[in-house]
Short mmCIF file of C-alpha atoms in Angstrom, two decimals:
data_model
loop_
_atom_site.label_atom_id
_atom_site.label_comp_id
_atom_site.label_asym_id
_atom_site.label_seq_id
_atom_site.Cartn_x
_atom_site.Cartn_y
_atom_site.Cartn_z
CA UNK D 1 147.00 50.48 -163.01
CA UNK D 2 144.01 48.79 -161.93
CA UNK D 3 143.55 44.71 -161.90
CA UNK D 4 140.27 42.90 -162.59
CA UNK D 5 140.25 39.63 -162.33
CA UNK D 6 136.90 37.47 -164.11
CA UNK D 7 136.19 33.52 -162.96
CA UNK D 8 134.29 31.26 -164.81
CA UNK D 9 130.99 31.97 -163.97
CA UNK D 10 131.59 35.61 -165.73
CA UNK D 11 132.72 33.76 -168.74
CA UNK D 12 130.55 30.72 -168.75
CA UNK D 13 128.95 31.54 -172.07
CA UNK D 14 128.62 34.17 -175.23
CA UNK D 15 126.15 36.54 -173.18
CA UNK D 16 128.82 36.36 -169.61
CA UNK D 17 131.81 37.25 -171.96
CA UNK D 18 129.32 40.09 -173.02
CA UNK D 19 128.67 41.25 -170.21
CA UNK D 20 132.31 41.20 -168.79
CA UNK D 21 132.40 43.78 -171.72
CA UNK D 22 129.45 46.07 -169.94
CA UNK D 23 131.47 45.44 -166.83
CA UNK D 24 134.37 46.79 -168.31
CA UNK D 25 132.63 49.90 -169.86
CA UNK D 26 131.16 51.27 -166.76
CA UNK D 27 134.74 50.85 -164.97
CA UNK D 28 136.74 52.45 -167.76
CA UNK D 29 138.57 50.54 -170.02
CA UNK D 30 142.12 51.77 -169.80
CA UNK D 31 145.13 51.41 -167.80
CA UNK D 32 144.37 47.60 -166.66
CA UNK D 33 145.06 43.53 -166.32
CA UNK D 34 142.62 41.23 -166.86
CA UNK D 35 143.12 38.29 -165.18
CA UNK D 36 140.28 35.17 -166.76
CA UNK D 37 139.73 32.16 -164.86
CA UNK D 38 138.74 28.98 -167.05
CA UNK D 39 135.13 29.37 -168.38
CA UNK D 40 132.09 27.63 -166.53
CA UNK D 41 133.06 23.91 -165.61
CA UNK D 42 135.72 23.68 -167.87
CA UNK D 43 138.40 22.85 -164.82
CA UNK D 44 135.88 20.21 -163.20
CA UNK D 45 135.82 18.93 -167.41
CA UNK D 46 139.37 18.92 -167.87
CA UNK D 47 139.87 17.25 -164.32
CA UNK D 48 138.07 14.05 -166.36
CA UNK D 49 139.73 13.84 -168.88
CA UNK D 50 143.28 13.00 -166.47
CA UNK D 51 141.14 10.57 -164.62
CA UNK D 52 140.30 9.00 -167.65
CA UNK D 53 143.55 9.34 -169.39
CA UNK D 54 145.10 7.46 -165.88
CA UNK D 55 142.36 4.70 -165.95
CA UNK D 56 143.71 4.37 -169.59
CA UNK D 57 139.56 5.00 -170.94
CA UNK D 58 138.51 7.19 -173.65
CA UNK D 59 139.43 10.76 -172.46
CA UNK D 60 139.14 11.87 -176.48
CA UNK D 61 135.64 11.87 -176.39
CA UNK D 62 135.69 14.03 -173.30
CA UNK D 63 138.00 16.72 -174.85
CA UNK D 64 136.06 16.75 -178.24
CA UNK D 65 132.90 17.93 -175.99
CA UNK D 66 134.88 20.47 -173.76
CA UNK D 67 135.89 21.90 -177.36
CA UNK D 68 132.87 21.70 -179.16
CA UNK D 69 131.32 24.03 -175.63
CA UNK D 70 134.12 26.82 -176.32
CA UNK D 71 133.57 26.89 -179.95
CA UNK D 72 129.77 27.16 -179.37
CA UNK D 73 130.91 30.06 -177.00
CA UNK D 74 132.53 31.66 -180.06
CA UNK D 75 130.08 31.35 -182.63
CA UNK D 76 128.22 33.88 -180.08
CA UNK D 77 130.71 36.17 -180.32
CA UNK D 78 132.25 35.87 -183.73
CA UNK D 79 131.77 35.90 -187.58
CA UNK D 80 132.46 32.32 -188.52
CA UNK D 81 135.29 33.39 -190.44
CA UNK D 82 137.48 34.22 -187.69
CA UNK D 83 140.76 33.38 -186.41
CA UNK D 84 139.79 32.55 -183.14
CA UNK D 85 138.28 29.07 -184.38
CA UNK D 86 141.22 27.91 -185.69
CA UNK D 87 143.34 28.79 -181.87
CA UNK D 88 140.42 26.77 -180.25
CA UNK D 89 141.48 23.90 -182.80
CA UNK D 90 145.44 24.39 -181.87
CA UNK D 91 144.93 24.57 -178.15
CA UNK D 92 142.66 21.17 -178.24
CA UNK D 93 145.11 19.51 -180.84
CA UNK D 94 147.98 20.42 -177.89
CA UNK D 95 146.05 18.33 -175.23
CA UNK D 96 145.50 15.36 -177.30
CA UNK D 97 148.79 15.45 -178.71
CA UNK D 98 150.52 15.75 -175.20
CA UNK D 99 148.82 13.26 -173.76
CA UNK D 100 149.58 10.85 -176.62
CA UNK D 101 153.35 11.51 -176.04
CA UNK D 102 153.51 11.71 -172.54
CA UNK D 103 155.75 9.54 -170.57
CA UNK D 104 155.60 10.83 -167.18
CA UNK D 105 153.75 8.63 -164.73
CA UNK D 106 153.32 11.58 -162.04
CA UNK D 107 149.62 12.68 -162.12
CA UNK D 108 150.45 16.02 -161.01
CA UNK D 109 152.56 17.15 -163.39
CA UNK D 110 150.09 15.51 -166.39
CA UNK D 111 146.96 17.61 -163.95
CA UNK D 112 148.81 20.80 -164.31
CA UNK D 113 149.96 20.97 -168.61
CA UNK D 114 146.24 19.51 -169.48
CA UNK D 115 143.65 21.13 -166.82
CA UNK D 116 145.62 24.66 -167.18
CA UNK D 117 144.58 24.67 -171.08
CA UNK D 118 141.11 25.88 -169.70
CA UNK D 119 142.40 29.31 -168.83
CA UNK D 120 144.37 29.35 -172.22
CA UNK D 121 141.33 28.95 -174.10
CA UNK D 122 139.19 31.39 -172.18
CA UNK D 123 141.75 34.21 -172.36
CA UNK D 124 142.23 34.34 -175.87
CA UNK D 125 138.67 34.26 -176.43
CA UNK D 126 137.97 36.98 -174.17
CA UNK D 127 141.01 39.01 -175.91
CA UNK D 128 139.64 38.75 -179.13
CA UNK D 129 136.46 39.25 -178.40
CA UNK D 130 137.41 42.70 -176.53
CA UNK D 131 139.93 43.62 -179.68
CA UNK D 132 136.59 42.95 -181.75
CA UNK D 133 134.84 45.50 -180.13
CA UNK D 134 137.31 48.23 -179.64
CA UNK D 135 138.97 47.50 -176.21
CA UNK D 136 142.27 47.29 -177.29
CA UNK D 137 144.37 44.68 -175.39
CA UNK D 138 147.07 42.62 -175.25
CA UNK D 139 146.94 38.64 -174.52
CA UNK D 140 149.38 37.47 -172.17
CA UNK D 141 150.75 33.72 -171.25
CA UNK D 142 150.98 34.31 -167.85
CA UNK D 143 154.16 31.48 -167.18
CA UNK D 144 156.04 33.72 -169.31
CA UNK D 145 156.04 35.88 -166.44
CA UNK D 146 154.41 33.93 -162.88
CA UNK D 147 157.81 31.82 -161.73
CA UNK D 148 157.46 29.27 -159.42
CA UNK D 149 159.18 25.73 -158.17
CA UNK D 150 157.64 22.44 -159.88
CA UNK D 151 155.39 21.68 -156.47
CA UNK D 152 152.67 20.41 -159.70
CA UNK D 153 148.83 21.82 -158.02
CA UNK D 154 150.62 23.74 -155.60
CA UNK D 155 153.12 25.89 -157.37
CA UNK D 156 155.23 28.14 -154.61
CA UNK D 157 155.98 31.67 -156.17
CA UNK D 158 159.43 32.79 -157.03
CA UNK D 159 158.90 36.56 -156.18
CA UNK D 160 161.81 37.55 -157.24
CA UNK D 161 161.93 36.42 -160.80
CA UNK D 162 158.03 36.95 -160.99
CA UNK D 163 158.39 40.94 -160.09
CA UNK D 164 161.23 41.29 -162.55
CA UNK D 165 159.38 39.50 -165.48
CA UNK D 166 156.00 41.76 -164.73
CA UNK D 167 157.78 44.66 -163.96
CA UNK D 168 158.62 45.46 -168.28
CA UNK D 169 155.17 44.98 -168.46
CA UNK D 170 153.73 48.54 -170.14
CA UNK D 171 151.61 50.29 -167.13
CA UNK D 172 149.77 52.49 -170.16
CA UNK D 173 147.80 49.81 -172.14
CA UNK D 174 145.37 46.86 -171.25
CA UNK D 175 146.46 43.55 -171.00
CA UNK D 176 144.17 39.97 -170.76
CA UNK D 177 145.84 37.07 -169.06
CA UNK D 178 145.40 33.83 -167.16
CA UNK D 179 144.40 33.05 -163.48
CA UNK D 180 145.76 29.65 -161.94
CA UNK D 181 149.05 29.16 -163.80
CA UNK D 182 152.92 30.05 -164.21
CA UNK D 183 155.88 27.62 -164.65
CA UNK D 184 158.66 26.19 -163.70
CA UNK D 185 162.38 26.42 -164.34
CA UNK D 186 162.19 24.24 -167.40
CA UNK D 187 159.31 26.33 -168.69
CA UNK D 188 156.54 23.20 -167.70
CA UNK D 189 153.15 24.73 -166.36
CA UNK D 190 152.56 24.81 -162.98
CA UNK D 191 149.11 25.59 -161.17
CA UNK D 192 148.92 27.40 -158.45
CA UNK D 193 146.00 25.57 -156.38
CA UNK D 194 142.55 25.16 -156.97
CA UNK D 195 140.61 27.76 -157.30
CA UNK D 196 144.22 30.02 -157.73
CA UNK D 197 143.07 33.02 -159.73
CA UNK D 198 142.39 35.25 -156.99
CA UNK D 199 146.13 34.59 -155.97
CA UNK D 200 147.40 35.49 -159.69
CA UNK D 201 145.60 38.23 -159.64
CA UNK D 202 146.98 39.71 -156.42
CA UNK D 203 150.41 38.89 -157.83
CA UNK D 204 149.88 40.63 -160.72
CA UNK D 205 148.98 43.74 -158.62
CA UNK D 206 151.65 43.13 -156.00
CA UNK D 207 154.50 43.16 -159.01
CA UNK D 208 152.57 46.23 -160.73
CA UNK D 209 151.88 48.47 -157.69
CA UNK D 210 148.15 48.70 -159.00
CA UNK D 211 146.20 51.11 -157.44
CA UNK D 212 143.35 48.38 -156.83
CA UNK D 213 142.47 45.07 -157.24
CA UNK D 214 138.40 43.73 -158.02
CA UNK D 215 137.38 40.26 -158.43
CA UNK D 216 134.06 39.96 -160.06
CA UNK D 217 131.82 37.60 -158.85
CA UNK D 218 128.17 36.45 -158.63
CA UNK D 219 127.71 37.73 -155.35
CA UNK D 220 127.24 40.96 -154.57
CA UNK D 221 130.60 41.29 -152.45
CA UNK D 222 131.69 39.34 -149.25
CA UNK D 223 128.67 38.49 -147.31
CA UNK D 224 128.21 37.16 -142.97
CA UNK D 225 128.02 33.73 -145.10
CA UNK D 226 127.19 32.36 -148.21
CA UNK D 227 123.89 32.62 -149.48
CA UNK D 228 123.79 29.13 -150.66
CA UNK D 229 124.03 27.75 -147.15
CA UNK D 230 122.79 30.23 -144.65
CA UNK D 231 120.02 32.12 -144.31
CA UNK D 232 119.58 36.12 -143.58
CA UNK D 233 123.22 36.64 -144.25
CA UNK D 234 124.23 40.75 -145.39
CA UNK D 235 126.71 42.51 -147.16
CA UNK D 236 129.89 43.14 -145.68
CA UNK D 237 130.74 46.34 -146.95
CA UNK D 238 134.34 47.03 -145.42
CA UNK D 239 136.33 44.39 -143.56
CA UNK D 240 140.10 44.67 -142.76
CA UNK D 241 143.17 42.56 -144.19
CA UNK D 242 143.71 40.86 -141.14
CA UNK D 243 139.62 39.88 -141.11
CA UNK D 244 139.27 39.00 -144.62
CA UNK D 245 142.75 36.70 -143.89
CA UNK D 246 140.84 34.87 -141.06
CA UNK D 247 137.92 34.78 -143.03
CA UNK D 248 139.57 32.85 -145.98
CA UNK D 249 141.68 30.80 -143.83
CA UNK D 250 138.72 29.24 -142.43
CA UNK D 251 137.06 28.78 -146.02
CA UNK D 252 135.24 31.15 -146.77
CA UNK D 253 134.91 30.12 -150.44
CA UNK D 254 134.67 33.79 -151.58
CA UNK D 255 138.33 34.90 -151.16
CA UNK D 256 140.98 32.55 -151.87
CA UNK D 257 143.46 32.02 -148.78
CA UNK D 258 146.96 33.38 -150.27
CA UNK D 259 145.30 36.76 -151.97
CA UNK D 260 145.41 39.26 -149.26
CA UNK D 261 149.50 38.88 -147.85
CA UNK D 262 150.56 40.37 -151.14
CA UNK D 263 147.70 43.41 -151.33
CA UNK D 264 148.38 43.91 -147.77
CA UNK D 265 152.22 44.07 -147.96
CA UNK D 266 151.49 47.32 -150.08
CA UNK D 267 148.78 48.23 -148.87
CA UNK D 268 146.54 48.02 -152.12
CA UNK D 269 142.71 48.43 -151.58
CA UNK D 270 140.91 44.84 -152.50
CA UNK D 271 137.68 45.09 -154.02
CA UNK D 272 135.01 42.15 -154.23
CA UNK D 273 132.02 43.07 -156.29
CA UNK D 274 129.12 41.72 -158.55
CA UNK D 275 129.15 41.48 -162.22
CA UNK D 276 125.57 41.07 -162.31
CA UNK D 277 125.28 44.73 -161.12
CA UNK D 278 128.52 46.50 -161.19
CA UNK D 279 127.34 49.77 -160.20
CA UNK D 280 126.63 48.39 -156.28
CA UNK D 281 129.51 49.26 -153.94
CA UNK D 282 130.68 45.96 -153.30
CA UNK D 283 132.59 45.07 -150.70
CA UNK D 284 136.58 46.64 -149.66
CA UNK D 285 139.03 44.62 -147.86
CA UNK D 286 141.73 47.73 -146.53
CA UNK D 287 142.59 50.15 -144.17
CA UNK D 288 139.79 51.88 -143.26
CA UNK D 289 138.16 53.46 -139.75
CA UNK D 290 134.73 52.34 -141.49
CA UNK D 291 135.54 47.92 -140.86
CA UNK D 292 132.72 46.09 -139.79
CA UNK D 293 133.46 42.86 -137.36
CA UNK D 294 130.23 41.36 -137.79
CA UNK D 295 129.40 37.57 -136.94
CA UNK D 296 130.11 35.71 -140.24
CA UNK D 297 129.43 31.92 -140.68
CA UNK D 298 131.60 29.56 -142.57
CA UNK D 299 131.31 26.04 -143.61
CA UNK D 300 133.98 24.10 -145.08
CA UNK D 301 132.76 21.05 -146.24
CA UNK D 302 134.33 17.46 -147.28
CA UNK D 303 137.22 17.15 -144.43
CA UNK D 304 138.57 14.35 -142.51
CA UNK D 305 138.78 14.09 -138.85
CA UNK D 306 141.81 12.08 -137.75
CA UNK D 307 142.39 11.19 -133.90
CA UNK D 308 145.67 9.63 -132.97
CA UNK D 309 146.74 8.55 -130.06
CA UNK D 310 150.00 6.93 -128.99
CA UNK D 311 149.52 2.64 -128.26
CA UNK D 312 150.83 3.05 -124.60
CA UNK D 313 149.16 6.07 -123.68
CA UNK D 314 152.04 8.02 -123.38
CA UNK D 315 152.04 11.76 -124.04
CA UNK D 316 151.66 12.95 -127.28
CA UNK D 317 155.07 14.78 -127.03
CA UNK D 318 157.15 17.20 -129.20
CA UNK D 319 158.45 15.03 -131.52
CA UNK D 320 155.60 13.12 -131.89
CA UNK D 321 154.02 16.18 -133.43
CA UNK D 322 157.44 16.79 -135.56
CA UNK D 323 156.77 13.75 -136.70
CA UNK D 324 153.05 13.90 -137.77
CA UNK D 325 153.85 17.45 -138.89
CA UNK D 326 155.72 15.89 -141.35
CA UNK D 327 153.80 13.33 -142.67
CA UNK D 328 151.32 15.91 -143.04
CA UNK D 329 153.82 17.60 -145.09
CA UNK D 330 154.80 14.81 -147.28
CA UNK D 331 151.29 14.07 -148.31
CA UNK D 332 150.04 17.43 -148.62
CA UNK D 333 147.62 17.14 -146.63
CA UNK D 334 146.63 20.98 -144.81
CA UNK D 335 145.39 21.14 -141.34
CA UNK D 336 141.37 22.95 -140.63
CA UNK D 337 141.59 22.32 -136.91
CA UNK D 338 143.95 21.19 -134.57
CA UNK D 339 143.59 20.34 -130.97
CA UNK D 340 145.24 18.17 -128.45
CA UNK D 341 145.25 16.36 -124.73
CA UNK D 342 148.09 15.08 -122.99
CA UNK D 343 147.78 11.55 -125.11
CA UNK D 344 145.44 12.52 -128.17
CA UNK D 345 145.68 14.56 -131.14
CA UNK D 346 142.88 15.09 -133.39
CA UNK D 347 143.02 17.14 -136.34
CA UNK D 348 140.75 18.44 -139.15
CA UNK D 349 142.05 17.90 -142.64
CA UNK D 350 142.10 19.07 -146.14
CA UNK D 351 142.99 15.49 -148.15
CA UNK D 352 142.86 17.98 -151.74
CA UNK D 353 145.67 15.40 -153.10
CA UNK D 354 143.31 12.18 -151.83
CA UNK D 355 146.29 11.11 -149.54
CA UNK D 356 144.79 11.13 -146.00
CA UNK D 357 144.36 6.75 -146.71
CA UNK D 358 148.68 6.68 -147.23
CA UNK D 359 149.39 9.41 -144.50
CA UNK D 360 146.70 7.11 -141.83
CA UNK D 361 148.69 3.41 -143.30
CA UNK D 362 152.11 5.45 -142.55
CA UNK D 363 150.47 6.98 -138.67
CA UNK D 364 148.97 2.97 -137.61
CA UNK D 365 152.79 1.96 -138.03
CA UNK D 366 154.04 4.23 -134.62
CA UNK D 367 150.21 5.35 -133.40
CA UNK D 368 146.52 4.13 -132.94
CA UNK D 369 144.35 6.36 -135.40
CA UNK D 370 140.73 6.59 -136.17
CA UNK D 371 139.46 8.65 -139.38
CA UNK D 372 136.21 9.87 -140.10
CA UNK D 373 135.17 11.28 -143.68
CA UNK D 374 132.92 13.67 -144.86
CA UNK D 375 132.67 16.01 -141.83
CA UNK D 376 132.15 19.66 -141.76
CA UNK D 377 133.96 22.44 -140.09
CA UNK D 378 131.59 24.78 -138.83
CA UNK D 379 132.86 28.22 -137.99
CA UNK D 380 131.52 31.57 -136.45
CA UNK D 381 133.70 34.59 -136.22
CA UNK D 382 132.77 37.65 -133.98
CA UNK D 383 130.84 34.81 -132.49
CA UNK D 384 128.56 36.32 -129.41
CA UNK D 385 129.72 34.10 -127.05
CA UNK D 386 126.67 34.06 -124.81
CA UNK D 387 124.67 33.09 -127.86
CA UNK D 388 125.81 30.08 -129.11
CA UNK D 389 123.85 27.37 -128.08
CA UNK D 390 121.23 28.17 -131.58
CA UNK D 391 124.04 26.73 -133.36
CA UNK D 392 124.20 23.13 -131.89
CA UNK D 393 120.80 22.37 -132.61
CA UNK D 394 120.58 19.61 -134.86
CA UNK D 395 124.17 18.99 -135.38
CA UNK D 396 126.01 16.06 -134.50
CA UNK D 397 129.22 17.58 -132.72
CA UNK D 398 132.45 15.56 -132.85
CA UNK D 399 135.20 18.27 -132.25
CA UNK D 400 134.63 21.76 -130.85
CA UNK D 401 137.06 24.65 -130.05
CA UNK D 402 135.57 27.92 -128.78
CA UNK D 403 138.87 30.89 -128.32
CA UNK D 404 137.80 34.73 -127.82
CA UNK D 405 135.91 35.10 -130.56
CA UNK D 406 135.37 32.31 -132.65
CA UNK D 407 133.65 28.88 -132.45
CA UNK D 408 134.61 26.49 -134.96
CA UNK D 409 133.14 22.96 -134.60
CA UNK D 410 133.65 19.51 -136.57
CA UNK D 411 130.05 17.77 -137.72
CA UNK D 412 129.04 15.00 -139.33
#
């Protein structure tokens, strides 16, 4: 069985979902999961609307245009007459009507049953659309069968259940499903992290044993760096587990961090490729005598730098760290960049839960702190090490950390 997994850029409109069908015809259309990531902005969208609902503003307005875009999507794709329009109508209806009747204060829990509607949506759209024209499939809620715990945005996988719900899953027809979400115990959606799709995907084809996995992007695989941002970057063209793991770990935005343990546990091949042209060769993450270890750039943007330091200038010892560690921990807050002196710590963070303010008011009670926002972690892998002053020009350093082969540095 063979996985593809779609984001929303491939299903941003009537002509993407189109050509996901084009896609699908020159790959062969049988014996395969569809995984469908929300369509265009429809996560940033539905991210408003539990801002708004919090602030207590209009968020109705804000779901009546995020529905009025998908059926606009659909009247590209279908006679007006169709089902379809009325499930767009139910799936809307359900926001409203669970926000209305919501009494849970937590914000993460509300994030996760509105925002994952966008994948809901998409899916069924896409799954109709394919029925329509002759690729038979089958649309899947994906928490009937992804497990997890209730962490809300950050949902940890319960393997065990997840394989055995997958697993009487039919490895001779087609299914369509949803990136991003499964639930809980009590059957409450849970997300898996921002910009999770890649991960369902590679859970799907963990539980499956697919022979391969290919996420479809806009790119035409997994480049030295991203085009946006650096120039005279090239194709990768074969890279290794262990490099694409690096890669991801230090943000490169094109592979999502927890894909590759699962694919790499059974060794399935991992292929990145464009859905603009779907006949170029792409890039594949594997075994392979043929992996390239070329210098690849990386910036991960919108951190915080945080220096502590203890008030009598004492070592920063073991349990301080436990201690910090665990704040860290509490307030979800990952770690880019660590590195330490005898009385200093400073550390690049990830503040995805907007937390960084509590965990610094919790640090100033025990140490002195100083927090910067907005930086940029710079990295270079395969770095040439006796080349590397071109990439301090122009940058204001505030952290640096230079190991065999890699230079990472914090900028502002």
């Amino acid at each position: 069985m063979k996985i593809f997994k779609f984001g929303g850029a491939s299903v941003r409109d009537a002509e993407s979902v189109k050509n996901v069908s084009m896609v699908l015809k020159s790959q062969g259309f049988s014996k395969c999961l569809l995984v469908i990531s929300a369509m265009g902005k429809t996560t940033n969208e539905l991210e408003k609307v539990v801002e708004l609902y919090f602030k207590k503003d209009n968020y109705q307005t804000e779901i009546e245009n995020i529905k009025q875009k998908h059926i606009e999507i659909a009247e590209g794709l279908f006679p007006e007459d169709h089902p379809v329009f009325a499930e767009i109508n139910v799936f809307f209806d359900d926001i409203d009507s669970f926000l209305r009747r919501n009494k849970s204060p937590n914000y993460n829990f509300v994030y996760d049953q509105v925002v994952s509607c966008g994948e809901m949506i998409s899916t069924k759209i896409v799954s109709e659309y394919l029925n329509e024209i002759q690729f038979t499939n089958q649309w899947l809620d994906a928490r009937d069968y992804v497990k997890t715990d209730n962490s809300y945005r950050e949902g940890v996988v319960d393997w065990s259940k997840t394989e055995e719900f997958i697993s009487t899953l039919n490895p001779e027809i087609c299914y369509v499903t949803q990136g991003f979400i499964g639930s809980d115990e009590n059957n409450f959606t849970v997300t898996l992290g921002r910009e999770g799709s890649d991960y369902s995907a590679a859970i799907f084809a963990y539980c499956l044993n697919a022979d391969a996995m290919t996420i479809w992007k806009d790119v035409p695989g997994v480049m030295t760096g991203d085009p946006r941002k650096f120039k005279d970057v090239t194709l990768l063209s074969h890279i290794s587990y262990e490099e694409a793991i690096e890669m991801a770990y230090y943000g490169a935005s094109v592979i999502h961090p927890k894909t590759l343990q699962p694919l790499q546990q059974k060794n399935i091949p991992f292929y990145v490729k464009s859905f603009v042209d779907p006949t170029k060769e792409g890039t594949k993450v594997g075994a392979s005598d043929q992996n390239q270890s070329e210098e690849s750039y990386i910036l991960k943007e919108h951190q915080t730098l945080l220096k502590i330091s203890t008030r009598d200038f004492s070592f920063i010892a073991e349990d301080h760290m436990s201690l910090i560690f665990g704040y860290l921990s509490k307030y979800k807050i990952k770690v880019s960049l660590m590195q330490n002196s005898a009385i200093s710590l400073a550390l690049c963070l990830e503040d995805k839960f907007n937390t960084v303010d509590e965990l610094n008011e919790e640090l100033q009670k025990i140490f002195k702190t100083e927090v910067v926002k907005n930086v940029s972690l710079f990295t270079v892998r395969n770095a040439k090490i006796d080349k590397i002053d071109k990439f301090y020009q122009q940058k204001s350093v505030l952290l640096e950390q230079i190991s065999k082969n890699t230079l990472q540095m914090v900028t502002q």
